[in-house]
mmCIF file of N, CA, C and O in Angstrom:
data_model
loop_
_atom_site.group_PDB
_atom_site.id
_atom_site.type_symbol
_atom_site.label_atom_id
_atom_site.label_comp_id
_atom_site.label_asym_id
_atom_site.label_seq_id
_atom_site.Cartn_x
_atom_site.Cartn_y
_atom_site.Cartn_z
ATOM 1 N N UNK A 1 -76.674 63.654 -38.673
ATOM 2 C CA UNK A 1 -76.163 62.569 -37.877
ATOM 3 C C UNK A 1 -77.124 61.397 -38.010
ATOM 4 O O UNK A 1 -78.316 61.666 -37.865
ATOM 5 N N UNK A 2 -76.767 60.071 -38.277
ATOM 6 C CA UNK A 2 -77.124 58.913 -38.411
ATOM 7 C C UNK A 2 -76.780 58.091 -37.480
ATOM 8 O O UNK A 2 -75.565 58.182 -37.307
ATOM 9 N N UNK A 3 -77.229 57.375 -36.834
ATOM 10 C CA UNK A 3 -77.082 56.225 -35.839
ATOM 11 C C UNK A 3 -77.464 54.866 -36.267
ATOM 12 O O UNK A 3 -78.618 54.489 -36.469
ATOM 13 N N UNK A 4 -76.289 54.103 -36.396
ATOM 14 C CA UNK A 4 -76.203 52.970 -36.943
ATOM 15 C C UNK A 4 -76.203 51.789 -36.114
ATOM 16 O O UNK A 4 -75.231 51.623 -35.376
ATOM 17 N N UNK A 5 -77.064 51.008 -36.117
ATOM 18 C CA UNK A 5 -76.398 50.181 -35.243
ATOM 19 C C UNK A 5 -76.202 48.854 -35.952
ATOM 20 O O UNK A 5 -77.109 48.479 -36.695
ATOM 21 N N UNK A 6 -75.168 48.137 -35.813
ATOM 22 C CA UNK A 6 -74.785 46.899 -36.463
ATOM 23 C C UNK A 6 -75.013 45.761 -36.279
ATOM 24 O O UNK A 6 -74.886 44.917 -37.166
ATOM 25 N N UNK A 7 -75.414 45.492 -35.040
ATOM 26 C CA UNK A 7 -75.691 44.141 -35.048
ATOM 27 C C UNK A 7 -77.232 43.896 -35.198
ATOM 28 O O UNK A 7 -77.730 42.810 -34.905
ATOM 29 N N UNK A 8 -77.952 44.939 -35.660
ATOM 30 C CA UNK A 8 -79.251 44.362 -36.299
ATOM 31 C C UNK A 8 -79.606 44.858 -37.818
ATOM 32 O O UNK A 8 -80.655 44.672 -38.434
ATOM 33 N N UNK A 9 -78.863 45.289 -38.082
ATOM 34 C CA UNK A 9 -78.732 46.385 -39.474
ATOM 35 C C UNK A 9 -79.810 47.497 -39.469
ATOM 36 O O UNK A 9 -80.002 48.358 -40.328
ATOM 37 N N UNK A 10 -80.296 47.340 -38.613
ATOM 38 C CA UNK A 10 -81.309 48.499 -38.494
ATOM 39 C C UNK A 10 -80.664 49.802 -38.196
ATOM 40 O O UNK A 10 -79.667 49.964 -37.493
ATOM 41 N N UNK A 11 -81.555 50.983 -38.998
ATOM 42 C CA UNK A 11 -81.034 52.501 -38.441
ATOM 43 C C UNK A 11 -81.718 53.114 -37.184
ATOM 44 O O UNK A 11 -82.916 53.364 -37.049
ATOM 45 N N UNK A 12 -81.105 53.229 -36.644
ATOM 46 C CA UNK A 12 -82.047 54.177 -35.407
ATOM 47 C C UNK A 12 -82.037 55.780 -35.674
ATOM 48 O O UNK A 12 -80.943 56.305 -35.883
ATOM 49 N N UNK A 13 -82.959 56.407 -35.677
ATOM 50 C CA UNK A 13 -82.901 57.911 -35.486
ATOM 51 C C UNK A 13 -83.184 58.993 -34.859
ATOM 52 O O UNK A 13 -83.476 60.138 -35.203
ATOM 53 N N UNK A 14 -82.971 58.120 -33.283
ATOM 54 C CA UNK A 14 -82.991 59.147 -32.320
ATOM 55 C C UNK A 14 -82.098 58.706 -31.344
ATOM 56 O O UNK A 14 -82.131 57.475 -31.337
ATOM 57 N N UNK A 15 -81.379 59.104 -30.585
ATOM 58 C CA UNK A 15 -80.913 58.859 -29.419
ATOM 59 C C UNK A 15 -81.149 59.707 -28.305
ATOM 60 O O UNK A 15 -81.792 60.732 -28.532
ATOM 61 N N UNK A 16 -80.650 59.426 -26.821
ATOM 62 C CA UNK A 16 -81.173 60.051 -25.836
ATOM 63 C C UNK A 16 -79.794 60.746 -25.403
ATOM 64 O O UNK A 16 -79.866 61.702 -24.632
ATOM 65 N N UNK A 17 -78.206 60.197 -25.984
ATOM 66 C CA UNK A 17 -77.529 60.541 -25.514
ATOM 67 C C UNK A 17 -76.974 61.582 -26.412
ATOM 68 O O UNK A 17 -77.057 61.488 -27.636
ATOM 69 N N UNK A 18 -76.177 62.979 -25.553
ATOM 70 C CA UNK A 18 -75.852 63.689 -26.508
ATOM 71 C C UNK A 18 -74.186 63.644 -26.747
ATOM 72 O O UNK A 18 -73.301 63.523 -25.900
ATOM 73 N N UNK A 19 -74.060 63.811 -28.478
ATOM 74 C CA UNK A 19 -73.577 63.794 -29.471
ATOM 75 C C UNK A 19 -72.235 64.843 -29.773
ATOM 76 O O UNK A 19 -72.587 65.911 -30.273
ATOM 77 N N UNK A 20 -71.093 64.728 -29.595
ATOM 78 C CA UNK A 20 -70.095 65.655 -29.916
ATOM 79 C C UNK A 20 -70.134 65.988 -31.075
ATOM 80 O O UNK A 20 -69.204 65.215 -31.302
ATOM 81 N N UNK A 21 -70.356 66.462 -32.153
ATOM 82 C CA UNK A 21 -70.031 66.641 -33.691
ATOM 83 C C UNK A 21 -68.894 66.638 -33.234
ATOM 84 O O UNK A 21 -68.487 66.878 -32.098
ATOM 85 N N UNK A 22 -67.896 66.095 -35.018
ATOM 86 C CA UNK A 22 -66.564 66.685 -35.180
ATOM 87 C C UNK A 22 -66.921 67.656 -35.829
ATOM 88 O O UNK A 22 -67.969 67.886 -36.432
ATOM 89 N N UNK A 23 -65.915 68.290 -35.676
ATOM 90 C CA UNK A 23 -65.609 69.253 -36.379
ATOM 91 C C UNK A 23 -64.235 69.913 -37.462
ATOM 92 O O UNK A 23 -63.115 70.253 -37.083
ATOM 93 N N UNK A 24 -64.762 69.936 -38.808
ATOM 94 C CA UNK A 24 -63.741 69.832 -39.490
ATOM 95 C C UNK A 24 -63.175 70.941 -40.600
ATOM 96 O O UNK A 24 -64.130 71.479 -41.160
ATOM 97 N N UNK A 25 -62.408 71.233 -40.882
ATOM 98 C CA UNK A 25 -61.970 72.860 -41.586
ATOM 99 C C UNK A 25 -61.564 72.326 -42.585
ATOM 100 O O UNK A 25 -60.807 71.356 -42.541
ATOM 101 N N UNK A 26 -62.071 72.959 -43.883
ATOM 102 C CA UNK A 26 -61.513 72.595 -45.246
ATOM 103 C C UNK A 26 -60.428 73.540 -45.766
ATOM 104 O O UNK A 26 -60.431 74.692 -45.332
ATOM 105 N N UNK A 27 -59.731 73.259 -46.433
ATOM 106 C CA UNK A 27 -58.593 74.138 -46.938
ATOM 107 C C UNK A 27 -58.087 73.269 -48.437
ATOM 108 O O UNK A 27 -57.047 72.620 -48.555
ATOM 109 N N UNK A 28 -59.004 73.451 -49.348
ATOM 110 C CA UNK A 28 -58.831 73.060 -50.539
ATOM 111 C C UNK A 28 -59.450 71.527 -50.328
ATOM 112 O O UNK A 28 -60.489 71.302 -49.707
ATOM 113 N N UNK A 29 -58.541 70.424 -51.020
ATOM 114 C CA UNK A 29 -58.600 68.608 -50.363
ATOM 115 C C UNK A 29 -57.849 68.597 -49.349
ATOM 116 O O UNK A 29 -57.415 67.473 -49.097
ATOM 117 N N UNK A 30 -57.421 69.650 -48.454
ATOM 118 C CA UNK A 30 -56.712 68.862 -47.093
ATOM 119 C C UNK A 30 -58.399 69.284 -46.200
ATOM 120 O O UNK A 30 -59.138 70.239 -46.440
ATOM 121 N N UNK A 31 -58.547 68.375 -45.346
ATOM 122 C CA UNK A 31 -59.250 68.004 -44.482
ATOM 123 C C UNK A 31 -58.554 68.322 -42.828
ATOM 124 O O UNK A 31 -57.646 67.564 -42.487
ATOM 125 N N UNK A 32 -58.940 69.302 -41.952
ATOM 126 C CA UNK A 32 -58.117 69.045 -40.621
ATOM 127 C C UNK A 32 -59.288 68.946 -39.335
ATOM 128 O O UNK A 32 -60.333 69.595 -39.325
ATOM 129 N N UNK A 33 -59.036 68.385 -38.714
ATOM 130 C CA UNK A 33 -60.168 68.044 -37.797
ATOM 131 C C UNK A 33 -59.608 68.338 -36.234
ATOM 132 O O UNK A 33 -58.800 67.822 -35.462
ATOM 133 N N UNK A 34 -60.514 69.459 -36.242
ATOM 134 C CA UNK A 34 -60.652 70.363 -34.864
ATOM 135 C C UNK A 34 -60.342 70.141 -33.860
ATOM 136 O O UNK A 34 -59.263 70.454 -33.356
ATOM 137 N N UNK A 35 -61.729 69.213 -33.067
ATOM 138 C CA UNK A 35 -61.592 68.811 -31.936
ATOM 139 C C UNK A 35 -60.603 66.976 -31.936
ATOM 140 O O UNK A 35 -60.163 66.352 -32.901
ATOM 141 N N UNK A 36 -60.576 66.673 -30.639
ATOM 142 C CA UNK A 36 -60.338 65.247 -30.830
ATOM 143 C C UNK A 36 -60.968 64.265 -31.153
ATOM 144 O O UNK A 36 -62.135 64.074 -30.812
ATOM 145 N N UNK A 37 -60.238 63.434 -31.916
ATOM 146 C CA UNK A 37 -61.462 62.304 -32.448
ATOM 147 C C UNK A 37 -60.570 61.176 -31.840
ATOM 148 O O UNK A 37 -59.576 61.293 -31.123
ATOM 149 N N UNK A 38 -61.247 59.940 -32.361
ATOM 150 C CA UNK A 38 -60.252 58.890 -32.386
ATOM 151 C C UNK A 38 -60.238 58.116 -33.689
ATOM 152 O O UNK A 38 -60.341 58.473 -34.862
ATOM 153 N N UNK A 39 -60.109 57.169 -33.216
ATOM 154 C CA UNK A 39 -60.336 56.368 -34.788
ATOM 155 C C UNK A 39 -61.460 56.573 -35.563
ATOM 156 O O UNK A 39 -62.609 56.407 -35.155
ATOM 157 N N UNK A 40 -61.147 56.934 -36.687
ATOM 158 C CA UNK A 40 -62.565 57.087 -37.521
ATOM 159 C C UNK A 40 -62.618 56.421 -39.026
ATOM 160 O O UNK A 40 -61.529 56.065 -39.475
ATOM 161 N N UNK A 41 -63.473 56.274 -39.629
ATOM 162 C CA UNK A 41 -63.658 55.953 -41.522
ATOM 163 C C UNK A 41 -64.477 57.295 -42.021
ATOM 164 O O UNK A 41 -65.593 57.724 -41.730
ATOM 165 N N UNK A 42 -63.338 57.816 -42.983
ATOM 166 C CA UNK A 42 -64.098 58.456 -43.622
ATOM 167 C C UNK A 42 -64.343 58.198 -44.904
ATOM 168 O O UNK A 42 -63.537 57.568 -45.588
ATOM 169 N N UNK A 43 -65.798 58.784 -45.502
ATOM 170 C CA UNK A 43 -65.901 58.081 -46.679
ATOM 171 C C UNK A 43 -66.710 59.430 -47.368
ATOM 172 O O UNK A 43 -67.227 60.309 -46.678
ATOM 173 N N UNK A 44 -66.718 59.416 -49.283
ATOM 174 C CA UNK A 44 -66.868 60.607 -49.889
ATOM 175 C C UNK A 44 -67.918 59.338 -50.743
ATOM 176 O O UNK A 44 -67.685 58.236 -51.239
ATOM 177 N N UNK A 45 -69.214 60.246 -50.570
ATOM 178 C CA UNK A 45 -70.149 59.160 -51.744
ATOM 179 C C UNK A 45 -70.585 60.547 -52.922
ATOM 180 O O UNK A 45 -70.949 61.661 -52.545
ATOM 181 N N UNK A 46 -70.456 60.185 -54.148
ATOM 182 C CA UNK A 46 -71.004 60.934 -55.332
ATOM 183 C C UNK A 46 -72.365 61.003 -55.318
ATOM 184 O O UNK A 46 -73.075 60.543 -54.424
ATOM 185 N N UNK A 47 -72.812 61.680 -56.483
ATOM 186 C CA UNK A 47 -74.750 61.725 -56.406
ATOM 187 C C UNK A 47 -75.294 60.449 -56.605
ATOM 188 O O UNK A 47 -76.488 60.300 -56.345
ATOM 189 N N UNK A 48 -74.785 59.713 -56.925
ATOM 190 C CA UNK A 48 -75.292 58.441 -57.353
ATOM 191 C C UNK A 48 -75.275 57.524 -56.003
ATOM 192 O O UNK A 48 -75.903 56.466 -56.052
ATOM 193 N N UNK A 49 -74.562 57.886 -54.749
ATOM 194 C CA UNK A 49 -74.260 57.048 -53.832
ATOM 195 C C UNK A 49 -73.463 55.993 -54.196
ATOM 196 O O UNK A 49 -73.800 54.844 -53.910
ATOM 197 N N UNK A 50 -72.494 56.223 -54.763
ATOM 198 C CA UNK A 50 -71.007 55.427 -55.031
ATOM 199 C C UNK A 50 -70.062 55.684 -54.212
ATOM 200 O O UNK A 50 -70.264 56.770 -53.667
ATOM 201 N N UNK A 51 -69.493 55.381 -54.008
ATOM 202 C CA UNK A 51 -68.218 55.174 -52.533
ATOM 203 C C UNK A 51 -66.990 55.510 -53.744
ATOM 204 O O UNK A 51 -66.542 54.761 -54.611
ATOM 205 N N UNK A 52 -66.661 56.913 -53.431
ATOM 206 C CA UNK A 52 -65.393 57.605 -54.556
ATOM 207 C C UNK A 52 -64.209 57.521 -53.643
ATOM 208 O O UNK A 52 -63.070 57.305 -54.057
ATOM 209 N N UNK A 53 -64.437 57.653 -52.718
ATOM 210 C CA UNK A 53 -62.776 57.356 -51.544
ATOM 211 C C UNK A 53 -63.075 56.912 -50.288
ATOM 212 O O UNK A 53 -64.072 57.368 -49.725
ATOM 213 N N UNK A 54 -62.384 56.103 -49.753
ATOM 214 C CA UNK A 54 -62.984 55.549 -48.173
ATOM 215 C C UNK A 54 -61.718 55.613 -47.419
ATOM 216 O O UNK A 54 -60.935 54.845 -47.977
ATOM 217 N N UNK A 55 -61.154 56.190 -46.390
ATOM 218 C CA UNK A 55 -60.005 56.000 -45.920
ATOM 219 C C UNK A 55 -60.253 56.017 -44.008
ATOM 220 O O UNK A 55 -61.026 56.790 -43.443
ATOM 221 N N UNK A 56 -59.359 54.937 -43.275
ATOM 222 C CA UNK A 56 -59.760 54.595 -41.975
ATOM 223 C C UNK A 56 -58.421 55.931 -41.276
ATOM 224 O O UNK A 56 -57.201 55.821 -41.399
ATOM 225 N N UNK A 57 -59.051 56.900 -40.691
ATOM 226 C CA UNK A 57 -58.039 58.107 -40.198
ATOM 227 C C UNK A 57 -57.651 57.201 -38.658
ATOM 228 O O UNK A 57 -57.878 56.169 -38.026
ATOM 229 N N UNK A 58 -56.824 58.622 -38.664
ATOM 230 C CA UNK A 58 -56.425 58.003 -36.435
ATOM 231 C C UNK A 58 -55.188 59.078 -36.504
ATOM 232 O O UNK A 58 -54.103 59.051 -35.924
ATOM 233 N N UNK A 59 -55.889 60.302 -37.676
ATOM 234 C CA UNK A 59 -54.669 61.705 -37.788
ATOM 235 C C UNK A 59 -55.852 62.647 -37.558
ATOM 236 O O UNK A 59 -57.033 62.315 -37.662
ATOM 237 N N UNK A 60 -55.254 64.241 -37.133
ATOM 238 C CA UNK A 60 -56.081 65.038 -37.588
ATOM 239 C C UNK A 60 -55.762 65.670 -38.702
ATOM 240 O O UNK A 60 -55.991 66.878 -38.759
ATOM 241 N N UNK A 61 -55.188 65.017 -39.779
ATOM 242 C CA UNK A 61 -55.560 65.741 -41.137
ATOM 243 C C UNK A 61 -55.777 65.036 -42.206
ATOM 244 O O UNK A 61 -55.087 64.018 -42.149
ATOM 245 N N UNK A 62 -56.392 65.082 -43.138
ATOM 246 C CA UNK A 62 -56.567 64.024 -44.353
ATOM 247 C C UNK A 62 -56.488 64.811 -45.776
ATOM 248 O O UNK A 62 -57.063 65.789 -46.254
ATOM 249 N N UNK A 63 -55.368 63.788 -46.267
ATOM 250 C CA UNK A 63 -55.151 64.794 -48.005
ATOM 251 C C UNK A 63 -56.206 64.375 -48.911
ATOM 252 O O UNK A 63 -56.127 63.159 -49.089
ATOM 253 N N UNK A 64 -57.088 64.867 -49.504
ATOM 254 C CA UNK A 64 -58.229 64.288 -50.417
ATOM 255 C C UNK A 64 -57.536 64.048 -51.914
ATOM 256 O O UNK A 64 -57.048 65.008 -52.509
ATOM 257 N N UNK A 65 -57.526 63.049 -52.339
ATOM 258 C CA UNK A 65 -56.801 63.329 -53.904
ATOM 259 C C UNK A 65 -56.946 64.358 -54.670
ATOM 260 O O UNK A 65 -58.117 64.330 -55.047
ATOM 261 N N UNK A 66 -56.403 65.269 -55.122
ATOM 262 C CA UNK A 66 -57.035 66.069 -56.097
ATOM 263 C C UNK A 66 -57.765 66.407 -57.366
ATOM 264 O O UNK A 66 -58.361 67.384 -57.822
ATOM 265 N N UNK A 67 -57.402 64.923 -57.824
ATOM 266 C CA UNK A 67 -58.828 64.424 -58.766
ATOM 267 C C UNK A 67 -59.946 64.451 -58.558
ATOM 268 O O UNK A 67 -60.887 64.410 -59.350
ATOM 269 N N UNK A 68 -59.923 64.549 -57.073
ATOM 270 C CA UNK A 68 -62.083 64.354 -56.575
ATOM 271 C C UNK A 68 -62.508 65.783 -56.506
ATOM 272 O O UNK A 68 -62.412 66.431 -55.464
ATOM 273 N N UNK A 69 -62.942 66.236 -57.534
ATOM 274 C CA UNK A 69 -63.764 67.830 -57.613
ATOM 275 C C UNK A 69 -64.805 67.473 -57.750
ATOM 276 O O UNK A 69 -65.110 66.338 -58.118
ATOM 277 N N UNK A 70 -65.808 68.653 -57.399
ATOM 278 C CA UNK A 70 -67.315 68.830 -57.373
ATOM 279 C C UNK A 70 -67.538 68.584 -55.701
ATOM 280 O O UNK A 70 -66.798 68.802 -54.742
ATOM 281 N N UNK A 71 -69.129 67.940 -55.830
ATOM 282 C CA UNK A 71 -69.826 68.311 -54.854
ATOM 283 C C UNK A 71 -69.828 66.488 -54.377
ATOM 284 O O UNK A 71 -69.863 65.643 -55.271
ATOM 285 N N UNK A 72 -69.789 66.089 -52.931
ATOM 286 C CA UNK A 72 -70.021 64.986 -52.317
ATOM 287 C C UNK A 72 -70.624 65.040 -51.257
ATOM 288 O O UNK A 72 -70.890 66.090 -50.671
ATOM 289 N N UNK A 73 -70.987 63.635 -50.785
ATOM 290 C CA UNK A 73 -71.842 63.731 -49.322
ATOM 291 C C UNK A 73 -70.534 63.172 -48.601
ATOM 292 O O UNK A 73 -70.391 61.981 -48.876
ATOM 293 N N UNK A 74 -69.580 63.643 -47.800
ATOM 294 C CA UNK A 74 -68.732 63.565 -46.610
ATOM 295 C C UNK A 74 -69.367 62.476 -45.589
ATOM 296 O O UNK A 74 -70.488 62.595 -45.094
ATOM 297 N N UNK A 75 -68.492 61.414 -45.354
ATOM 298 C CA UNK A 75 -69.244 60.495 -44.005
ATOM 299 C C UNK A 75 -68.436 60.588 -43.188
ATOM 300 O O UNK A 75 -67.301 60.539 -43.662
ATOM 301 N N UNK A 76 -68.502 60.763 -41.606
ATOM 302 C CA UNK A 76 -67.309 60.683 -40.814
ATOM 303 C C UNK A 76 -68.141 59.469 -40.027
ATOM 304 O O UNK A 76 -69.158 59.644 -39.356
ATOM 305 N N UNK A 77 -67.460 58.178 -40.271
ATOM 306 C CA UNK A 77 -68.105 57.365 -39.106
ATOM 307 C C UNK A 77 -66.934 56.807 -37.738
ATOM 308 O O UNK A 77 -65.821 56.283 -37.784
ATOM 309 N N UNK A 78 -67.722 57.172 -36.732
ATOM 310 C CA UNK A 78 -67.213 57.250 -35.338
ATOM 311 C C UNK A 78 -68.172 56.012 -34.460
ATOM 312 O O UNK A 78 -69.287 56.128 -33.950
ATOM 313 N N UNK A 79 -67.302 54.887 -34.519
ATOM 314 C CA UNK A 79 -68.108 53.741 -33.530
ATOM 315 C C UNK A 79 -69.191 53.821 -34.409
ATOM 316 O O UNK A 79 -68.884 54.008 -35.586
ATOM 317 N N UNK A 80 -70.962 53.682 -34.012
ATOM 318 C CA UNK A 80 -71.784 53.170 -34.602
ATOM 319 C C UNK A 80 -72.542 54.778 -34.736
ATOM 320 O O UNK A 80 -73.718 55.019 -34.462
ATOM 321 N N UNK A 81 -71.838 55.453 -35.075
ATOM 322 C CA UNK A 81 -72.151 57.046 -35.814
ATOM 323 C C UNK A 81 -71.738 57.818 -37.090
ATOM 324 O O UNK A 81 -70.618 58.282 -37.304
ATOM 325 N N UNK A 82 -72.613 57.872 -37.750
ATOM 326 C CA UNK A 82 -72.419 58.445 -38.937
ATOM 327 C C UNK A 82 -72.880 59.907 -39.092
ATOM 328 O O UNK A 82 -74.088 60.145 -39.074
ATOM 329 N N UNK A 83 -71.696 61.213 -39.293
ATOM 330 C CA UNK A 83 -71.808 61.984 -39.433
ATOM 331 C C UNK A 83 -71.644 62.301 -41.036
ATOM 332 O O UNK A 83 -70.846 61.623 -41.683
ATOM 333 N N UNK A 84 -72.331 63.236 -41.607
ATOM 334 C CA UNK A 84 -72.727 63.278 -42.988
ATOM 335 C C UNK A 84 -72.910 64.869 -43.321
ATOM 336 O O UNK A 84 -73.300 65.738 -42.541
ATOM 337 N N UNK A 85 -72.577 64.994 -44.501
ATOM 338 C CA UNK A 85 -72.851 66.278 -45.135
ATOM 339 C C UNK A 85 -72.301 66.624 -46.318
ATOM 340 O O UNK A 85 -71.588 65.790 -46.876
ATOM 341 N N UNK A 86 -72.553 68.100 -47.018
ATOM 342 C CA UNK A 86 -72.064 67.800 -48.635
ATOM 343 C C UNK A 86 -71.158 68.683 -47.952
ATOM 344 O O UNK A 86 -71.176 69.416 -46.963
ATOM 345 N N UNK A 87 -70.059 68.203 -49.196
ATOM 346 C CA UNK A 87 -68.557 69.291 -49.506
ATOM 347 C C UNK A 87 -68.590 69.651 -50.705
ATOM 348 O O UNK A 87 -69.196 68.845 -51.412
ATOM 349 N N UNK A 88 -67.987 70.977 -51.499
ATOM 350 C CA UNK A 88 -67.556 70.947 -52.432
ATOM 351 C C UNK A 88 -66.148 71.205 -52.616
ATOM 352 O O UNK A 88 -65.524 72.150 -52.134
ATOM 353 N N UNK A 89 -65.736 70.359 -53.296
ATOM 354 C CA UNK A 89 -64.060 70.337 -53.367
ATOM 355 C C UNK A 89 -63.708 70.865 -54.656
ATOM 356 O O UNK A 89 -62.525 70.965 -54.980
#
C-alpha cells in the first residue's frame, strides 16, 4: 500500500488511519472484487514500469484482455491510495 497524496506530489508512507485492502479473486483475466469498493483506476505496469492497461472500474468485475500474459505489478487506486502487487496472468 502506497499513499499518495496529490496536491503536493509527494509520497507519504505511513498513515495513522487504518486501511481496508480490497480484495480481489483471479480466475484467469477476469478480475472480481470481493468486498465493496467504489470508484476505482486500475492499472497493470510491466517490468519496465510501462502502463500496459489502465481502466477507471465502478463494477465488481474486470475482463483483462487476453493478450496481457506473464507477470505485472497490479495498481488498484482508491482516492489518494494505491494498492499494488504482482499478478501472473
Amino acid at each position: 500500500m502506497k499513499i499518495i497524496d496529490p496536491q503536493s506530489g509527494i509520497d507519504r508512507d505511513k498513515s495513522r488511519t487504518m486501511h481496508y485492502f480490497p480484495m480481489v479473486e483471479q480466475h484467469g483475466n477476469d478480475l472480481y472484487f470481493i468486498n465493496d469498493m467504489f470508484v476505482c483506476d486500475l492499472i497493470l505496469l510491466d517490468e519496465n514500469g510501462e502502463i500496459v492497461y489502465s481502466v477507471n472500474l465502478n463494477e465488481d468485475k474486470v475482463s483483462l484482455p487476453c493478450s496481457i500474459t506473464g507477470i505485472y505489478e497490479l495498481q488498484i487506486i482508491i482516492d489518494d491510495i494505491c494498492y499494488f502487487c504482482k499478478i501472473n496472468l
